[in-house]
């Protein structure tokens, strides 16, 4: 017998886990489907930590969403009764009046956010492990920090289940269709489901599951590296080490304070090789990527030891303009989706879950997401 649901969430990773939770607060009969179990390492939401910040250099219209995202992350922490967000602050360094520093200041002034300008002298005192190249400036956002990525997902899934959601993993969705009466059929490698609403949050596989839309997504392989530091190093979170983001001539690099013996975690935000099949992601170390990271470290964070202690790979799903695509499907309003999170989506998962559940249940959201709508380009 085919089972019928009020809503199905396709993909219970970063965005889908939060969506499942928000839908479960409103609907009785909700199903989350995923090929892999919660908190897995085969998509885009793993590797322990994700930066969260509010003075958004990419586009100031993200800021109201981030303010709501913070509220919802705190709500999740309260439900879980353990810490998911660590407010370590974010040091941002880039050319004076460049893309990064102008963007941060612009978002901060439009939305009255606190961002401190850090002089060279102050940098040497407060952040002795970092260098400020000539012609560059440093900013510090005290409210920024990082989230524990897998733990956030597992917490949302657990709370969705508590509210009655069903979660089926180990199932691959192969197709979906909408009939004349507006009922959605979802076909997996194991069975067929019916639902009034379908929410597609399938990360690197969004292009396949929304193939009729020609979203022009590009999936790229990204490396995460951990490098050793002294145990009493100023990069250590316990010694006031913060998250960091640098715009340099070579590209943008970011990372996290040292949390354990593996040292700082660092990655390049720019670049990345195109991935043709996300299920067959090459997980080996790329020597060229490693060299770029080590060059960055030796110039900008010279107290980090050039001894790699850990390495992971993950995927960005890039939209053409680097902004998310969040909308109802243009041909069937029962289907809503989030795609092209472009390597900066996790911090928004809490609020995107709320927005997608509103789009699916009410057909609209009170949040301004016009700048993220499908077909804007
Ligand atoms: C290295 C790296 C660093 C990052 N750093 C940051 C950061 O500091 N701050 C930040 O905010 N963001 C960051 N991001 C981006 C952020 O992590 C992603 O935008 C976000 O996690 C994407 O979530 P998602 O739900 O779209 O994808 P996923 O979490 O991958 O979820 C998609 C899910 O859909 C499932 N699925 C797909 N197709 C099917 C199918 N056919 N059948 C069944 N299941 C299916 C997958 O198994 C998966 O679980 C980073 C990303 C990477 C890779």
XYZ file of C-alpha atoms and ligand atoms in Angstrom:
430
model
C 0.000 0.000 0.000
C 1.299 3.496 -0.828
C 1.694 5.629 2.285
C 0.484 9.248 2.202
C 2.161 12.096 4.122
C 1.382 15.758 4.795
C 4.955 16.603 3.777
C 8.128 14.842 2.653
C 11.598 16.350 3.057
C 14.011 14.980 0.459
C 17.459 15.089 2.050
C 17.884 15.345 5.815
C 21.323 17.009 5.874
C 22.036 20.573 7.002
C 18.966 22.328 5.620
C 16.642 19.295 5.499
C 17.071 18.370 9.180
C 15.981 21.869 10.259
C 13.117 21.851 7.737
C 11.897 18.512 9.056
C 11.862 19.932 12.584
C 9.946 23.091 11.621
C 7.412 21.112 9.574
C 6.906 18.642 12.403
C 5.809 21.518 14.636
C 2.995 22.283 12.185
C 1.974 18.997 10.555
C 1.123 15.555 11.959
C 2.467 13.332 9.302
C 5.929 14.252 8.042
C 8.610 12.054 6.468
C 12.330 12.730 6.011
C 14.097 10.650 3.346
C 17.837 10.302 2.896
C 20.296 7.993 1.247
C 22.583 8.281 4.309
C 22.069 8.419 8.098
C 21.932 11.731 10.025
C 25.292 13.492 10.449
C 26.946 11.466 7.637
C 30.124 12.489 5.806
C 29.001 12.023 2.170
C 27.366 15.414 1.544
C 28.167 19.032 2.433
C 27.479 19.177 6.169
C 30.311 17.596 8.054
C 33.818 18.259 9.316
C 32.897 19.317 12.876
C 32.553 23.101 12.604
C 30.983 25.865 10.500
C 31.537 29.628 10.846
C 28.528 31.769 11.728
C 28.605 35.560 11.449
C 26.184 38.436 10.872
C 28.073 41.279 9.110
C 27.591 39.521 5.806
C 29.989 40.819 3.138
C 28.291 38.708 0.439
C 24.973 40.677 0.551
C 23.445 42.813 3.337
C 19.968 41.303 2.766
C 21.200 38.112 4.440
C 21.534 39.958 7.765
C 17.865 39.822 8.934
C 17.876 36.088 8.156
C 21.036 35.687 10.232
C 19.573 37.526 13.195
C 16.658 35.055 13.108
C 19.085 32.154 12.547
C 20.907 33.067 15.775
C 17.605 33.038 17.730
C 16.723 29.629 16.333
C 20.177 28.140 17.026
C 19.870 29.321 20.634
C 16.408 27.734 20.777
C 17.879 24.443 19.542
C 20.665 24.618 22.144
C 18.077 25.157 24.869
C 16.083 22.113 23.675
C 19.212 19.982 23.468
C 20.566 21.341 26.751
C 24.107 21.483 25.354
C 26.272 24.003 23.526
C 26.150 24.046 19.719
C 27.290 27.647 19.094
C 30.685 28.935 20.294
C 30.984 32.725 20.214
C 34.723 33.009 19.617
C 34.459 36.044 17.295
C 35.797 36.388 13.752
C 38.935 38.220 12.645
C 38.603 39.433 9.046
C 41.646 40.708 7.160
C 41.732 42.040 3.616
C 42.837 44.901 1.389
C 41.770 48.306 2.758
C 38.380 49.064 1.229
C 38.436 45.721 -0.571
C 35.623 43.262 -1.288
C 35.720 41.733 2.210
C 36.269 44.740 4.442
C 33.907 47.057 2.528
C 31.244 44.345 2.436
C 31.502 43.689 6.173
C 31.369 47.403 7.034
C 28.454 47.985 4.678
C 26.364 45.140 6.172
C 27.278 46.260 9.698
C 26.316 49.893 9.136
C 23.040 49.040 7.349
C 21.984 46.765 10.212
C 23.680 48.387 13.226
C 25.973 45.445 13.929
C 29.084 45.699 16.052
C 32.295 45.301 14.031
C 35.552 46.615 15.529
C 38.370 48.041 13.505
C 41.636 46.534 14.774
C 44.814 48.598 14.469
C 48.150 46.958 13.692
C 49.277 47.566 17.285
C 46.100 46.040 18.713
C 46.379 43.062 16.366
C 49.894 42.360 17.618
C 48.616 42.436 21.200
C 45.241 40.678 20.896
C 45.965 38.340 17.983
C 49.735 37.813 18.068
C 49.602 34.792 15.770
C 48.194 36.725 12.788
C 49.953 39.048 10.328
C 48.492 42.152 8.707
C 50.037 42.723 5.250
C 50.797 46.290 4.120
C 47.757 47.923 2.522
C 45.402 45.637 4.458
C 43.087 46.269 7.381
C 41.669 44.052 10.116
C 38.102 43.925 11.446
C 36.693 41.861 14.306
C 33.082 40.734 14.663
C 32.617 39.768 18.323
C 29.211 38.077 17.839
C 30.556 35.625 15.270
C 31.735 32.125 16.063
C 31.167 28.569 14.989
C 28.524 25.839 15.118
C 29.073 22.116 15.640
C 27.709 20.966 12.311
C 26.919 17.265 12.802
C 25.568 17.866 16.306
C 23.168 20.548 15.038
C 21.816 18.141 12.416
C 21.426 15.269 14.872
C 19.676 17.599 17.341
C 17.185 18.794 14.709
C 16.486 15.222 13.586
C 16.012 14.028 17.171
C 13.604 16.861 17.946
C 11.690 16.300 14.716
C 11.277 12.648 15.693
C 10.083 13.673 19.150
C 7.390 15.736 17.438
C 6.312 12.678 15.449
C 8.363 12.878 12.226
C 9.357 9.641 10.553
C 12.902 9.402 9.175
C 13.897 6.785 6.625
C 17.554 6.534 5.685
C 19.301 4.133 3.334
C 16.715 5.026 0.682
C 17.563 6.774 -2.570
C 14.925 9.039 -4.112
C 14.861 8.376 -7.837
C 12.099 10.670 -9.050
C 9.057 12.723 -8.114
C 5.988 13.910 -10.018
C 2.807 15.889 -9.387
C -0.607 14.691 -10.657
C -3.517 16.840 -11.891
C -5.047 16.922 -8.407
C -1.776 18.334 -7.009
C -0.705 15.181 -5.171
C 3.046 14.514 -5.237
C 4.415 11.000 -5.851
C 7.953 10.311 -4.609
C 9.623 7.151 -5.901
C 12.635 5.688 -4.137
C 14.720 2.605 -4.880
C 12.496 0.815 -2.351
C 8.953 2.171 -2.580
C 6.533 4.903 -3.579
C 5.115 7.604 -1.290
C 2.367 10.175 -1.744
C 2.479 13.617 -0.188
C 0.696 16.970 -0.226
C 4.029 18.839 -0.126
C 7.588 18.018 -1.154
C 10.589 19.984 0.113
C 13.800 19.326 -1.808
C 16.948 19.947 0.245
C 19.266 17.578 -1.548
C 22.508 19.584 -1.485
C 25.001 18.457 -4.115
C 22.258 16.395 -5.795
C 19.822 19.329 -6.259
C 20.674 19.587 -9.953
C 19.549 15.953 -10.533
C 16.312 16.242 -8.557
C 15.363 19.616 -10.054
C 16.658 18.886 -13.538
C 13.720 20.621 -15.258
C 14.825 23.974 -13.821
C 18.328 24.245 -15.289
C 19.713 25.767 -12.088
C 23.253 25.881 -13.536
C 24.743 24.523 -10.320
C 28.378 23.503 -10.145
C 29.562 21.081 -7.455
C 33.181 21.529 -6.368
C 35.469 19.506 -4.123
C 36.744 21.358 -1.065
C 39.496 20.323 1.319
C 39.601 20.840 5.079
C 42.999 20.706 6.776
C 44.082 20.635 10.398
C 47.584 21.872 11.311
C 49.454 21.451 14.586
C 50.067 24.317 17.027
C 51.715 24.478 20.447
C 49.292 23.534 23.162
C 49.465 26.985 24.799
C 49.381 28.748 21.415
C 47.420 31.998 20.968
C 45.410 30.179 18.283
C 43.861 28.020 21.019
C 40.261 28.843 21.814
C 41.162 28.776 25.511
C 43.789 31.492 24.911
C 41.284 33.730 23.096
C 41.845 32.250 19.618
C 39.064 33.285 17.218
C 37.790 32.172 13.823
C 39.455 33.984 10.907
C 38.800 34.928 7.273
C 41.451 36.438 4.980
C 41.031 37.917 1.515
C 44.429 37.702 -0.172
C 45.734 38.055 -3.720
C 45.977 34.269 -3.874
C 42.352 33.672 -2.762
C 40.169 33.657 0.371
C 41.193 31.451 3.301
C 39.336 30.860 6.566
C 39.523 28.734 9.640
C 38.803 27.977 13.247
C 40.667 28.307 16.529
C 42.514 25.298 17.881
C 40.079 23.134 19.873
C 42.168 20.032 20.483
C 45.562 18.470 19.782
C 44.955 18.548 16.018
C 45.478 22.341 16.044
C 43.768 24.897 13.785
C 41.346 23.865 11.054
C 41.836 25.806 7.817
C 40.451 25.785 4.267
C 40.390 27.820 1.078
C 36.982 29.319 0.276
C 37.861 30.167 -3.332
C 38.602 27.647 -6.078
C 37.841 23.934 -6.117
C 37.749 21.207 -8.762
C 34.439 20.380 -10.425
C 32.869 17.118 -9.180
C 30.944 15.180 -11.817
C 29.513 12.505 -9.501
C 29.149 13.453 -5.801
C 28.732 9.767 -4.891
C 32.257 9.103 -6.145
C 34.011 12.049 -4.520
C 37.805 11.665 -4.498
C 38.721 11.866 -0.801
C 42.491 11.951 -1.160
C 44.732 14.902 -0.248
C 45.378 17.290 -3.152
C 49.028 18.340 -2.978
C 48.384 21.588 -4.813
C 45.622 22.568 -2.370
C 47.854 21.623 0.555
C 50.678 23.773 -0.859
C 48.379 26.808 -1.178
C 47.243 26.360 2.439
C 50.814 26.046 3.690
C 51.870 29.145 1.753
C 49.000 31.059 3.347
C 49.945 29.812 6.815
C 53.609 30.636 6.480
C 52.837 34.243 5.472
C 49.778 35.072 7.599
C 49.840 32.646 10.542
C 53.533 31.818 10.914
C 53.234 30.316 14.391
C 51.233 27.372 13.029
C 53.485 24.354 12.473
C 53.435 23.075 8.905
C 52.519 19.610 10.113
C 49.165 18.378 8.853
C 47.286 16.389 11.508
C 43.977 15.704 9.760
C 42.298 16.136 6.370
C 38.724 15.851 5.031
C 36.957 16.619 1.787
C 33.485 18.085 1.351
C 31.460 19.711 -1.468
C 30.238 23.217 -2.282
C 27.233 23.456 -4.635
C 27.742 26.787 -6.376
C 24.940 28.846 -7.914
C 25.943 31.162 -10.792
C 26.043 34.291 -8.549
C 27.042 32.614 -5.270
C 23.693 33.351 -3.593
C 21.259 30.634 -2.502
C 18.231 29.675 -4.622
C 15.181 29.317 -2.351
C 11.732 29.160 -3.909
C 8.562 27.299 -4.803
C 8.866 25.243 -7.976
C 7.575 27.496 -10.814
C 5.389 24.686 -12.264
C 4.017 23.180 -9.024
C 3.656 25.198 -5.838
C 3.468 22.031 -3.698
C 7.188 21.579 -4.301
C 9.636 23.971 -2.631
C 13.405 23.822 -2.651
C 16.720 25.155 -1.380
C 19.634 24.786 -3.784
C 23.030 26.306 -4.578
C 24.017 27.046 -0.982
C 27.402 27.976 -2.487
C 29.627 27.046 0.447
C 28.085 29.422 2.983
C 24.698 27.917 3.812
C 25.058 26.029 7.056
C 24.813 29.007 9.413
C 21.369 29.675 7.861
C 20.042 26.128 8.250
C 17.901 27.010 11.273
C 16.147 29.919 9.541
C 15.983 28.269 6.118
C 14.183 25.357 7.777
C 11.616 27.814 9.087
C 11.309 29.604 5.733
C 10.927 26.389 3.708
C 8.265 25.109 6.102
C 6.378 28.417 5.691
C 6.648 28.262 1.894
C 5.405 24.656 1.953
C 2.515 25.213 4.407
C 1.448 28.828 3.704
C 2.757 29.391 0.183
C 4.714 32.434 1.461
C 7.127 33.648 4.125
C 7.373 36.920 5.993
C 11.149 37.010 5.385
C 12.550 38.922 2.419
C 14.015 36.248 0.173
C 13.431 38.052 -3.128
C 17.183 38.255 -3.668
C 17.292 34.441 -3.453
C 14.392 33.629 -5.744
C 14.611 31.283 -8.706
C 15.114 32.959 -12.086
C 16.519 36.223 -10.680
C 19.533 36.171 -12.979
C 34.405 22.438 3.409
C 33.150 23.222 3.651
C 33.179 24.286 4.546
C 32.041 25.057 4.761
N 32.087 26.076 5.667
C 30.955 26.751 5.961
C 30.955 27.709 7.017
O 31.976 27.934 7.683
N 29.780 28.337 7.300
C 28.639 28.069 6.624
O 27.613 28.679 6.933
N 28.605 27.159 5.623
C 29.729 26.504 5.288
N 29.725 25.545 4.305
C 28.500 25.334 3.524
C 27.502 24.506 4.246
O 28.125 23.468 4.969
C 26.511 23.962 3.229
O 25.976 25.049 2.477
C 25.356 23.244 3.886
O 25.809 22.384 4.900
C 24.603 22.462 2.805
O 23.535 21.775 3.396
P 22.533 20.960 2.465
O 21.421 20.533 3.334
O 22.229 21.759 1.237
O 23.376 19.692 1.948
P 23.651 18.315 2.719
O 23.874 18.548 4.161
O 24.696 17.603 1.947
O 22.276 17.548 2.615
C 21.776 17.021 1.407
C 21.204 15.662 1.744
O 20.400 15.181 0.692
C 20.590 13.788 0.606
N 20.211 13.360 -0.747
C 20.581 13.944 -1.896
N 20.041 13.309 -2.946
C 19.310 12.288 -2.449
C 18.518 11.253 -3.050
N 18.365 11.152 -4.375
N 17.915 10.373 -2.227
C 18.056 10.458 -0.891
N 18.792 11.409 -0.279
C 19.411 12.323 -1.045
C 22.070 13.623 0.902
O 22.397 12.303 1.281
C 22.277 14.633 2.006
O 22.125 14.082 3.289
C 30.848 24.758 4.065
C 30.806 23.662 3.187
C 31.943 22.900 2.982
C 31.892 21.740 2.035
